[in-house]
mmCIF file of C-alpha atoms and ligand atoms in Angstrom:
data_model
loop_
_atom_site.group_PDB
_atom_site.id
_atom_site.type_symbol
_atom_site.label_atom_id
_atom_site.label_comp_id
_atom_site.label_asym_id
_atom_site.label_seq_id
_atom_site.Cartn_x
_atom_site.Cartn_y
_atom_site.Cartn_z
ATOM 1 C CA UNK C 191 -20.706 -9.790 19.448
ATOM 2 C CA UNK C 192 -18.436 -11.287 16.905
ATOM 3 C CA UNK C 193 -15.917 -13.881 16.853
ATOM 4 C CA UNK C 194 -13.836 -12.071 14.768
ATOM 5 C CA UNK C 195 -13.181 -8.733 13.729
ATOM 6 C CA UNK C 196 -10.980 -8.036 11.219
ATOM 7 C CA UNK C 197 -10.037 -4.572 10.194
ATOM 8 C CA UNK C 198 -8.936 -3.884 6.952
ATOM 9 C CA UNK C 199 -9.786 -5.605 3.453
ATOM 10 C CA UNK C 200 -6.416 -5.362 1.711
ATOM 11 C CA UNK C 201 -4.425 -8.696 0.961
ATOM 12 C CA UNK C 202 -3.671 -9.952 4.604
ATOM 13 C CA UNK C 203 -7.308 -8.948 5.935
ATOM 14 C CA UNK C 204 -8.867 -11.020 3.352
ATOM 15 C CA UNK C 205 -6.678 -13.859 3.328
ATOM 16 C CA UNK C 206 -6.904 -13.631 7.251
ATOM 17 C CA UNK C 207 -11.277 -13.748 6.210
ATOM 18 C CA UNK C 208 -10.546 -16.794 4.068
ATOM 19 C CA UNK C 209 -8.987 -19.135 6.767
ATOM 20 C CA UNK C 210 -11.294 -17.449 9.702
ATOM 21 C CA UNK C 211 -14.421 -18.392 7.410
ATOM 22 C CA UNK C 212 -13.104 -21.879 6.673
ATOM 23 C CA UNK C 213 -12.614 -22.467 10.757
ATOM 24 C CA UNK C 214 -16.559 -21.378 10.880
ATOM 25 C CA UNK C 215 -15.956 -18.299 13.067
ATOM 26 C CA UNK C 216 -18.641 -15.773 13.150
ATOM 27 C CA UNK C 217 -16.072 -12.846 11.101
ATOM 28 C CA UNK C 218 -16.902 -9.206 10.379
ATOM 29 C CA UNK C 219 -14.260 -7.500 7.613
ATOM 30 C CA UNK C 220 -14.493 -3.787 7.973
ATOM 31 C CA UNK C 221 -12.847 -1.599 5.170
ATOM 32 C CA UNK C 222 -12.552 2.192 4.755
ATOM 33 C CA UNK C 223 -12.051 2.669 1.264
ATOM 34 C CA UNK C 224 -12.535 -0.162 -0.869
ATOM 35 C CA UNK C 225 -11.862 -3.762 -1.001
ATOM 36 C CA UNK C 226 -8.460 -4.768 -1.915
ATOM 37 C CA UNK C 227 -6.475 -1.352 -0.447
ATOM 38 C CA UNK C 228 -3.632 0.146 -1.898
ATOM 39 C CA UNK C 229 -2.328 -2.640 -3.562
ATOM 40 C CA UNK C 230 -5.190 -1.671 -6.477
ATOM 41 C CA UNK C 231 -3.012 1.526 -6.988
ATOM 42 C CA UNK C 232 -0.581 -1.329 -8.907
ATOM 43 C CA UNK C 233 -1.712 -2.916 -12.008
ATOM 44 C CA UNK C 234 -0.449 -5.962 -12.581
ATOM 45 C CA UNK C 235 1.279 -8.541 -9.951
ATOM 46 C CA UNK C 236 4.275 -10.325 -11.444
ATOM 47 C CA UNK C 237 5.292 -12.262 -9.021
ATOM 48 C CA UNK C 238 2.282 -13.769 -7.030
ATOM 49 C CA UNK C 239 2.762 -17.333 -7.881
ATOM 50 C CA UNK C 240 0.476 -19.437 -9.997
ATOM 51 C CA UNK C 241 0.402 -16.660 -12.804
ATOM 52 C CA UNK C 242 3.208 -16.566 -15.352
ATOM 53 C CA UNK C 243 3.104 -13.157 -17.139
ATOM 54 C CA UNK C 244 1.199 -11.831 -14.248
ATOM 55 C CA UNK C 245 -1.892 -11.100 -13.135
ATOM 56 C CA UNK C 246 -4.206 -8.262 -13.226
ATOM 57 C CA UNK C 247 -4.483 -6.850 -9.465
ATOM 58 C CA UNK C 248 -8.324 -6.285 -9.629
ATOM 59 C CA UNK C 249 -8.676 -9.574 -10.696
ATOM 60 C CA UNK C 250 -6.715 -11.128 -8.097
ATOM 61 C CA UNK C 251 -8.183 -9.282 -5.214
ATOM 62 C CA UNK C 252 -11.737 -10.073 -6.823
ATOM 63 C CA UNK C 253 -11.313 -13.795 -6.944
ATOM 64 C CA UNK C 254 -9.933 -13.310 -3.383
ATOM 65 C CA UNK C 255 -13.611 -11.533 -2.032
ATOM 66 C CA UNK C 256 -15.220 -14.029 -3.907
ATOM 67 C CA UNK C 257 -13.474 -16.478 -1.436
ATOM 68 C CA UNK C 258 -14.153 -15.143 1.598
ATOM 69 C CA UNK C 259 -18.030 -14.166 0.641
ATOM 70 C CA UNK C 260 -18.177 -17.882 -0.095
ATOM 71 C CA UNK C 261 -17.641 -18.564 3.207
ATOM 72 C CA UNK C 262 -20.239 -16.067 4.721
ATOM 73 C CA UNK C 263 -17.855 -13.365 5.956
ATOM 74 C CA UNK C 264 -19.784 -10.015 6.184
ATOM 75 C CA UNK C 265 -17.650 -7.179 4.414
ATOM 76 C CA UNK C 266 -18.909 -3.493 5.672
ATOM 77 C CA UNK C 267 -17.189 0.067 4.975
ATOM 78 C CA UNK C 268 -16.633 1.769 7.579
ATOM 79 C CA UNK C 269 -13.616 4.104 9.074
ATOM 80 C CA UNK C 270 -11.998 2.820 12.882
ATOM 81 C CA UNK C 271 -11.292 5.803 15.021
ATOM 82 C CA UNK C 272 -10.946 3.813 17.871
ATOM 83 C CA UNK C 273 -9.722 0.777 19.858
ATOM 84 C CA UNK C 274 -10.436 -0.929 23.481
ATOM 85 C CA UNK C 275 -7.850 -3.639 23.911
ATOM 86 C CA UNK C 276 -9.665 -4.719 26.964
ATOM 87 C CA UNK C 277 -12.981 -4.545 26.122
ATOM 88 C CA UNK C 278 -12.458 -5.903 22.516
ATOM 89 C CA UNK C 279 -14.726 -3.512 21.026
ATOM 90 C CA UNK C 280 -14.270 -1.045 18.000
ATOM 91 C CA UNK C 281 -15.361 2.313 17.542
ATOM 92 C CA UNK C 282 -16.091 3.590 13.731
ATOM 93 C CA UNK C 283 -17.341 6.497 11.917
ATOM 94 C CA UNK C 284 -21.132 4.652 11.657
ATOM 95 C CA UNK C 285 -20.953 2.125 14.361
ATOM 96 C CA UNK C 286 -19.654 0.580 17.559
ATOM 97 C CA UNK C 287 -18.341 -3.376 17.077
ATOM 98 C CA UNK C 288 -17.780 -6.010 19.436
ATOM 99 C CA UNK C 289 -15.488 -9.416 19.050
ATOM 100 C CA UNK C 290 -13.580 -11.801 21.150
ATOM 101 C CA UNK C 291 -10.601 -11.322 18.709
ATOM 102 C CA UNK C 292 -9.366 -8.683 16.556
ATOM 103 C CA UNK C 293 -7.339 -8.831 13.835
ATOM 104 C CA UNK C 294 -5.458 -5.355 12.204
ATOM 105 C CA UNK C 295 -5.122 -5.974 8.545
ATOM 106 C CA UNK C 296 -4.833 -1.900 8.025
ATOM 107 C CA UNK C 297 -2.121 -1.800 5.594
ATOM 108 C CA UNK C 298 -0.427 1.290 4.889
ATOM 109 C CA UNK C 299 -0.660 4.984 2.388
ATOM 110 C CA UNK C 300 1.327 6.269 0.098
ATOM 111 C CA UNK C 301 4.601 8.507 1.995
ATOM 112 C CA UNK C 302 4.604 12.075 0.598
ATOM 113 C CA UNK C 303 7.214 13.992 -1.170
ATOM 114 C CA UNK C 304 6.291 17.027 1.417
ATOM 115 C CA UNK C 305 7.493 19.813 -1.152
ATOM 116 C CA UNK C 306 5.737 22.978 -1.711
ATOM 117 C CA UNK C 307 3.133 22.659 -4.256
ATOM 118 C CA UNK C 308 2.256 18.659 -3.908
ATOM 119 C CA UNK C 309 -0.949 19.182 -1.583
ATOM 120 C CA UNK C 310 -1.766 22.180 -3.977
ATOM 121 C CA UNK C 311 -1.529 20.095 -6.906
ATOM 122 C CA UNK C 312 -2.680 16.508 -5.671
ATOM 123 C CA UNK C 313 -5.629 15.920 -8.622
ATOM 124 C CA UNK C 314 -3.935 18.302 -10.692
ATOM 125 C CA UNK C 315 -1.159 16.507 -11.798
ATOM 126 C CA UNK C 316 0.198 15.033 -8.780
ATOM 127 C CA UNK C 317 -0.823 11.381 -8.193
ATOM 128 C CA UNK C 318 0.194 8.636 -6.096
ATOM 129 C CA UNK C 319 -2.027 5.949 -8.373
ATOM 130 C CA UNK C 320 -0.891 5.300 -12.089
ATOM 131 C CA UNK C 321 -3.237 2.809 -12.455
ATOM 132 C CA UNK C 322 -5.918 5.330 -11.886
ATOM 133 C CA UNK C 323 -4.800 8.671 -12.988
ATOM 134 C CA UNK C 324 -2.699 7.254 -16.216
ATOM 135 C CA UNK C 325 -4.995 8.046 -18.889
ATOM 136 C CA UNK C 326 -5.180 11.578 -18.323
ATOM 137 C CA UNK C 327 -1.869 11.673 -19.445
ATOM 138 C CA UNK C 328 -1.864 10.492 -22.668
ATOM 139 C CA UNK C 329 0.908 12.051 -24.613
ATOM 140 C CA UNK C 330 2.156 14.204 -22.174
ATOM 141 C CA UNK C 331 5.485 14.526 -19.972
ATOM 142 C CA UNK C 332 5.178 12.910 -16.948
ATOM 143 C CA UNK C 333 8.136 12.666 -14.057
ATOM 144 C CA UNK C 334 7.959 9.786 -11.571
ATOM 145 C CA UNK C 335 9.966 9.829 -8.530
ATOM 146 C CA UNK C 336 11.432 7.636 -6.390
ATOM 147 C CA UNK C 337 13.907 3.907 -6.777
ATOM 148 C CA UNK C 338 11.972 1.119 -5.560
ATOM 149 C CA UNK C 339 9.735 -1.776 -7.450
ATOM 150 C CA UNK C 340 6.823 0.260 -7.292
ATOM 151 C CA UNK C 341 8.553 3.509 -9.251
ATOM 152 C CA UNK C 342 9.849 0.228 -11.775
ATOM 153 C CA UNK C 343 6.698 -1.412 -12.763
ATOM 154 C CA UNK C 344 4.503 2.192 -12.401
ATOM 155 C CA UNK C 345 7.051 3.883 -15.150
ATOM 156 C CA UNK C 346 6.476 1.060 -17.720
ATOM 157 C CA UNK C 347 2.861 1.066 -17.022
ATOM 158 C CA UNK C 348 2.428 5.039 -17.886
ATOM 159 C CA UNK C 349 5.115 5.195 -20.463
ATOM 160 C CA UNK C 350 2.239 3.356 -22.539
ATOM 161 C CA UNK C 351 -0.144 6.474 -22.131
ATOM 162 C CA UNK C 352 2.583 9.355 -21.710
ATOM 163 C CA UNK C 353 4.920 10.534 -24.200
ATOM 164 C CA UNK C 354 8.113 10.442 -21.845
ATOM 165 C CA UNK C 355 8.578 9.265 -18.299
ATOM 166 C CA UNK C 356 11.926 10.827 -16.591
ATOM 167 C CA UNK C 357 12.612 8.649 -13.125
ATOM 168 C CA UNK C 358 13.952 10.930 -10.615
ATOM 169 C CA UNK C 359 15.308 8.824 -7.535
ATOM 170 C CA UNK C 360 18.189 10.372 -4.959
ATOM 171 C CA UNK C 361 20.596 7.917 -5.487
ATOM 172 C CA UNK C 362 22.869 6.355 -8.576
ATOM 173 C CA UNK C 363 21.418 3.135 -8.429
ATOM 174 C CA UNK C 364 17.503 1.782 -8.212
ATOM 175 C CA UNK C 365 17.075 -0.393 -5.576
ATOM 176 C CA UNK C 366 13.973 -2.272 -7.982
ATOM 177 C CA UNK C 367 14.377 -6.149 -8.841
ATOM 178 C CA UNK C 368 17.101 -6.275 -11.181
ATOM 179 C CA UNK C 369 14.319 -8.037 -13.828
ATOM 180 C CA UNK C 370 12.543 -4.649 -13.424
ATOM 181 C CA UNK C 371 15.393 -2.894 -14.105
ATOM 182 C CA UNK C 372 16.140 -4.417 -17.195
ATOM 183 C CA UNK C 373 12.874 -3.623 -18.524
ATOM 184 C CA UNK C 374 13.034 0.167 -17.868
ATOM 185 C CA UNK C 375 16.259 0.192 -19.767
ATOM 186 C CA UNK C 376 14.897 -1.176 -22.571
ATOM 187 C CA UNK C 377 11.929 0.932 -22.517
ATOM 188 C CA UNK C 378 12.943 4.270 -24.677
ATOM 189 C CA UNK C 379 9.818 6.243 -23.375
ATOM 190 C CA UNK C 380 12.058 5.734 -20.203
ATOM 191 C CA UNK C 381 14.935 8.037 -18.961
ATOM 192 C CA UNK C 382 17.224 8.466 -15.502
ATOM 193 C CA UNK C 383 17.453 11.660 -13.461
ATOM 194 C CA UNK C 384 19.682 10.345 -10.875
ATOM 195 C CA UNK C 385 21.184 12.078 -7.646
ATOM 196 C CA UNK C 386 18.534 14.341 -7.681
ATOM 197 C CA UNK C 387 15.722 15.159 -5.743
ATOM 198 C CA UNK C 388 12.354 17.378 -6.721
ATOM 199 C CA UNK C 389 12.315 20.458 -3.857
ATOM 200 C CA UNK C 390 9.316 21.760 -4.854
ATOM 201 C CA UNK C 391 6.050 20.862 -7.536
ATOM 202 C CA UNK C 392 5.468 24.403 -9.438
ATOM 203 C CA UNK C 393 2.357 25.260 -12.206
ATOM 204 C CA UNK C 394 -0.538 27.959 -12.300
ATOM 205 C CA UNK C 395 -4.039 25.645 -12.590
ATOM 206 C CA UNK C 396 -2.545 22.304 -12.772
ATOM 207 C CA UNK C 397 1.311 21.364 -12.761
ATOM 208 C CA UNK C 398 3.556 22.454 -14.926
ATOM 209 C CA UNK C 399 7.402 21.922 -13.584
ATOM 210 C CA UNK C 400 9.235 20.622 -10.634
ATOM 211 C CA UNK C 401 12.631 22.296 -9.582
ATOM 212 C CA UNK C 402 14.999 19.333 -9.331
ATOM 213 C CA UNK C 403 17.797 19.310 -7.603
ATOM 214 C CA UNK C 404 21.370 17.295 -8.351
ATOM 215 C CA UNK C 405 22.876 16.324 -5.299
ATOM 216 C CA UNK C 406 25.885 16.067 -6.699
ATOM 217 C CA UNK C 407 26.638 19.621 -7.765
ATOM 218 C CA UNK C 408 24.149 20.879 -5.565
ATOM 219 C CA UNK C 409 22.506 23.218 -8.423
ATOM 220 C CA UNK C 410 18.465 23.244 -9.395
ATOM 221 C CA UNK C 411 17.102 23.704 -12.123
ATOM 222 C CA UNK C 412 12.749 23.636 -13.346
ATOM 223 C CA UNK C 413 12.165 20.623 -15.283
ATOM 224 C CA UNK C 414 8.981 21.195 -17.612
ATOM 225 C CA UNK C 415 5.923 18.050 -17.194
ATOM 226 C CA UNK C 416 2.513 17.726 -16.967
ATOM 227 C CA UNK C 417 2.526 15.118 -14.110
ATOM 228 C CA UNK C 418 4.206 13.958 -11.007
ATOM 229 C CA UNK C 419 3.570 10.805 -9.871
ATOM 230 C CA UNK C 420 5.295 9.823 -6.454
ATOM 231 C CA UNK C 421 6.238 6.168 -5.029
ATOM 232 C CA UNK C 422 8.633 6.836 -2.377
ATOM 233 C CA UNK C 423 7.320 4.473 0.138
ATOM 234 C CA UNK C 424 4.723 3.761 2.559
ATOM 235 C CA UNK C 425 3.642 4.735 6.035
ATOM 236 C CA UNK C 426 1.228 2.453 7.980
ATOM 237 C CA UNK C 427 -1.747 2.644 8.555
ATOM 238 C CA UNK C 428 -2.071 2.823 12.584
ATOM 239 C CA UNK C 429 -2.490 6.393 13.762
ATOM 240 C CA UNK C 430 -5.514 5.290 15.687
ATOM 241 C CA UNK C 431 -3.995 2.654 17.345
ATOM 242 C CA UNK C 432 -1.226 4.653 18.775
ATOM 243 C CA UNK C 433 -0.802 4.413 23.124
ATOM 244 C CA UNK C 434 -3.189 1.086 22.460
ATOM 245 C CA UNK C 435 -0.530 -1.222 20.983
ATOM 246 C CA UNK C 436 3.302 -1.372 20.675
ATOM 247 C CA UNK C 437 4.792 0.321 17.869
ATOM 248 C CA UNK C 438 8.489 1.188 16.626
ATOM 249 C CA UNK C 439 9.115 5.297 16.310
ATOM 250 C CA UNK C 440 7.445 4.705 12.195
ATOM 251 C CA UNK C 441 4.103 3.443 13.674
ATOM 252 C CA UNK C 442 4.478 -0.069 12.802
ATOM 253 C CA UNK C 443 3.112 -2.887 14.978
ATOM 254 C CA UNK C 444 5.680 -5.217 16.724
ATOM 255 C CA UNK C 445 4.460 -8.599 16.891
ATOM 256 C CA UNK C 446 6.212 -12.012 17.285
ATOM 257 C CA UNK C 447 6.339 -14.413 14.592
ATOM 258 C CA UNK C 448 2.396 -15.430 15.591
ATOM 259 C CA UNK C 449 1.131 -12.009 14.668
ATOM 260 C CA UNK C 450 0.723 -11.264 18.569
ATOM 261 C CA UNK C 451 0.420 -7.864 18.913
ATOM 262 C CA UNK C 452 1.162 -6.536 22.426
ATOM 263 C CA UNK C 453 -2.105 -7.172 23.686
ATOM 264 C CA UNK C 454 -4.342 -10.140 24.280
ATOM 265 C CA UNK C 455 -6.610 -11.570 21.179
ATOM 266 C CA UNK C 456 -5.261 -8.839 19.093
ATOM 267 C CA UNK C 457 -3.184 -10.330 16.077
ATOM 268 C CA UNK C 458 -1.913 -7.565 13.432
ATOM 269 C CA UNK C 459 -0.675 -8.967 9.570
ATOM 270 C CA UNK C 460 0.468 -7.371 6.515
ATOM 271 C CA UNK C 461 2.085 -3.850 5.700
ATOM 272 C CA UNK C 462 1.116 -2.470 8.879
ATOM 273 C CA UNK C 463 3.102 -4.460 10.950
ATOM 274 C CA UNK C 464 7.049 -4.413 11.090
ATOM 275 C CA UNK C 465 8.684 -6.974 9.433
ATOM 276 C CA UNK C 466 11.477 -7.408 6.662
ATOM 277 C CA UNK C 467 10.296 -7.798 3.787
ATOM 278 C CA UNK C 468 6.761 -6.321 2.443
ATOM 279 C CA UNK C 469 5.134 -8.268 -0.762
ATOM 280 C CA UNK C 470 1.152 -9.593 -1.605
ATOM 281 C CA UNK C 471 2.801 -13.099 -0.619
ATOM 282 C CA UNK C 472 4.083 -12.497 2.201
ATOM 283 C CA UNK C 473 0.747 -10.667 3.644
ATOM 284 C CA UNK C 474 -1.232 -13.145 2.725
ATOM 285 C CA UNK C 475 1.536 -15.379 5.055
ATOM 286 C CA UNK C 476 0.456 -13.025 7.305
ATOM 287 C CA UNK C 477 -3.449 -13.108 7.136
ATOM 288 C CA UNK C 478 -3.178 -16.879 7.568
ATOM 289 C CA UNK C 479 -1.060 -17.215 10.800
ATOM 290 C CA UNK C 480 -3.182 -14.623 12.465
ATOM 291 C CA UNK C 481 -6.234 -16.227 11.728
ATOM 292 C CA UNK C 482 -4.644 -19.335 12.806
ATOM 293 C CA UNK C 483 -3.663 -17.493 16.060
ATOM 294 C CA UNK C 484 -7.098 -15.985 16.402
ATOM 295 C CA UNK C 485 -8.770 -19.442 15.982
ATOM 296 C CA UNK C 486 -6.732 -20.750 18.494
ATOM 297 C CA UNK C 487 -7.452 -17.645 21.302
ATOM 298 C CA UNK C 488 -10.827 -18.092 20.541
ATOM 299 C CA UNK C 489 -10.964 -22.146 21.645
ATOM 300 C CA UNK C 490 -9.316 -21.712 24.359
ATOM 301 C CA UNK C 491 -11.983 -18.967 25.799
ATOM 302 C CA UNK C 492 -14.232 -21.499 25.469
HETATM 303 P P1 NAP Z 12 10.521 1.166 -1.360
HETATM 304 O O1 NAP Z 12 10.985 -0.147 -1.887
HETATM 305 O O2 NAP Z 12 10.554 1.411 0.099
HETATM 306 O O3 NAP Z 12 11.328 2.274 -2.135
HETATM 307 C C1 NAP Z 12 11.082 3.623 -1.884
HETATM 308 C C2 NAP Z 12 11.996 4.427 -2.754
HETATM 309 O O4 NAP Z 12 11.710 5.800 -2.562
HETATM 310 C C3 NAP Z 12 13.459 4.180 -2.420
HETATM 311 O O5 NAP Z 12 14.195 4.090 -3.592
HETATM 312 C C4 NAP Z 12 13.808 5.421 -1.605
HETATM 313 O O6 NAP Z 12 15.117 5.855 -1.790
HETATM 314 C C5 NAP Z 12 12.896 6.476 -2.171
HETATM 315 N N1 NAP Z 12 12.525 7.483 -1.190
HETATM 316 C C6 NAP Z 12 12.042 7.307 0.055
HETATM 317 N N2 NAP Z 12 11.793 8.476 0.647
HETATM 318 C C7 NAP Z 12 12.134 9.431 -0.247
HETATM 319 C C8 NAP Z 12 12.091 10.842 -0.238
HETATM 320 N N3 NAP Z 12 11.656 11.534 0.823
HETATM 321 N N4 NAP Z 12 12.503 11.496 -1.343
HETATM 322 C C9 NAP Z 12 12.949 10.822 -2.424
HETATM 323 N N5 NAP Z 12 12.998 9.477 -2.508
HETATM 324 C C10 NAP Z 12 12.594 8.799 -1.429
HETATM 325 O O7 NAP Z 12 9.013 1.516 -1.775
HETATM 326 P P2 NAP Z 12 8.104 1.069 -2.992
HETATM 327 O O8 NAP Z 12 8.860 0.895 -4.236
HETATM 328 O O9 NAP Z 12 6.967 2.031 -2.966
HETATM 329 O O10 NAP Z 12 7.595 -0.341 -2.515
HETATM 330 C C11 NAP Z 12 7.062 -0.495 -1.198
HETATM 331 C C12 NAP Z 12 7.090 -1.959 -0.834
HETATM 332 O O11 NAP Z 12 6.171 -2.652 -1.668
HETATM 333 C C13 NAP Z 12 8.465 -2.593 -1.079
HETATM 334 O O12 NAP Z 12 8.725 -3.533 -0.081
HETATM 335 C C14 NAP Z 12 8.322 -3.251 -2.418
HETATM 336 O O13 NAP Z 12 9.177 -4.351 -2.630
HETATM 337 C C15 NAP Z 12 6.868 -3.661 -2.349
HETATM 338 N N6 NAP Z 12 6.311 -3.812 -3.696
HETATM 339 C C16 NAP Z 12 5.970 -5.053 -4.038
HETATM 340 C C17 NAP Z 12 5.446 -5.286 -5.281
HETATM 341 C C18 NAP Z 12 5.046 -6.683 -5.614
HETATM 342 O O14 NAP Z 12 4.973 -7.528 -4.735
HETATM 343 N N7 NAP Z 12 4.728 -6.977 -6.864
HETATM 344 C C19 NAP Z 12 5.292 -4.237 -6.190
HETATM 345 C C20 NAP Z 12 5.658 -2.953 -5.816
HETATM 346 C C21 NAP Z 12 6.183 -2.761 -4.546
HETATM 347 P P3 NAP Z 12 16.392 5.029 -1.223
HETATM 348 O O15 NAP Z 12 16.612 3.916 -2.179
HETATM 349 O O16 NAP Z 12 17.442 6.054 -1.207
HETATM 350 O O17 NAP Z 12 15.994 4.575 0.154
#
């Protein structure tokens, strides 16, 4: 029996680790894939203050685990299939857990295109991570779609390993930071196919075209690349916690401004959880009020 159990090693889970450790509670991190969670699929962090020019991500989310092992916080991989709000315990892949509070730090995966051809060709030239598929696309044509920060700062970082990178994105106007904007115009590896959407991912052993489709004319045509990367959102992380806690109708948690979830001792922070805004700052906001709130449901058990 734990203290605290929190599930998911991403951002909020660890900075959630950091302020549980410092209040001496007796906390077990449990991660599925690996420490630091999707936000590793971006290089750099621009805007995560205290680093002008930026920061590399691994390097921020390693000085963050450095942190919280300071402070004697066990981190074990494992993957939660289950959850008893009443009985506080967890069920995973390898083990059974058991804590007076939980905290759900599972973050959220990549939203897919759901064309024909992208599960065929997901690891042959589809990709949802430029930071980790990029160099096998040196010199080659790559498409990226979608209109958000994540298609901004993803198309500068593999226009330096491809030869072109076209943005596709549905509407006429990006809805990245303007700053992120700016760069991509001035990047000439870097062009606009706007109003259009990709309908389906086509190739023989690995991909070699999308059809793309203008929305405002309504015609399609095959576009020839090598890759398709695809940042189009993301969809939390809370399948198995669906019927346990409240949710809206895109499976994120509700909480109140505490990080109550809607049941007792369980506190859920970062991208899985609906809110307005989703950035490494603000789920590290996160991670600290609901170990704060954690701390506090613990006390008063005692
Ligand atoms: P996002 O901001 O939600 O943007 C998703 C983009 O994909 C939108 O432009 C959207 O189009 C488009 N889209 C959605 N579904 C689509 C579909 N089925 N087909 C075609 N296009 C589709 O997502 P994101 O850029 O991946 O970023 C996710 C979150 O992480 C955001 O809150 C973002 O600010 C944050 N982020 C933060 C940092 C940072 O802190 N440094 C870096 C990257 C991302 P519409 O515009 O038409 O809706």
């Amino acid at each position: 029996m734990h203290d605290l159990i929190i599930i998911g090693a991403g951002p909020a889970g660890l900075t959630a680790a950091l302020y549980a450790g410092r209040s001496r509670l007796d906390t077990l991190m449990i991660e599925k894939m690996v420490v630091g969670g999707r936000i590793l699929m971006s290089e750099t962090i621009e805007n995560y203050p205290g680093f002008p020019g930026g920061i590399l991500t691994q390097e921020l989310i390693s000085r963050m685990e450095t942190q919280v092992k300071e402070l004697e916080v066990k981190i074990i991989s494992d993957e939660i299939t289950e959850l008893d709000c009443q009985k506080k315990t967890i069920k995973g892949l390898n083990s059974v857990y058991a804590s007076k509070a939980i905290i759900i730090a599972s973050g959220a995966k990549p939203r897919k295109l759901n064309v024909p051809g992208e599960e065929k060709y997901t690891g042959r030239g589809v990709s949802y991570c430029a930071t980790c598929d990029a160099p096998f696309f040196k010199d080659k044509k790559i498409v990226i779609v979608g209109g958000g920060n994540a298609v901004a700062e993803e198309a500068i970082y593999l226009s330096r390993f491809a030869s072109s990178v076209s943005v596709i994105h549905r509407r006429q106007d990006l809805r990245a930071d303007k700053i992120l904007q700016e760069k991509l115009q001035e990047n000439k590896k870097i062009n606009f196919i706007l109003s259009s959407i990709v309908t389906e991912i086509k190739g023989s052993q690995k991909v070699e075209a999308v059809t793309i489709k203008d929305l405002l004319s309504g015609k399609e045509n095959d576009f020839s690349c090598d890759g398709v990367f695809i940042y189009i959102g993301y969809e939390p992380e809370t399948t198995f916690l669906k019927g346990k806690l409240e949710m809206n109708e895109s499976g994120l948690l509700l909480t109140d401004e505490n990080m109550v979830t809607s049941a007792e001792g369980i506190f859920a922070c970062g991208d899985c959880r609906k809110k307005g805004f989703y950035q490494v700052i603000n789920a590290c906001g996160d991670g600290a009020v609901a170990a704060d709130s954690a701390y506090k449901f613990i006390a008063n058990m005692r």
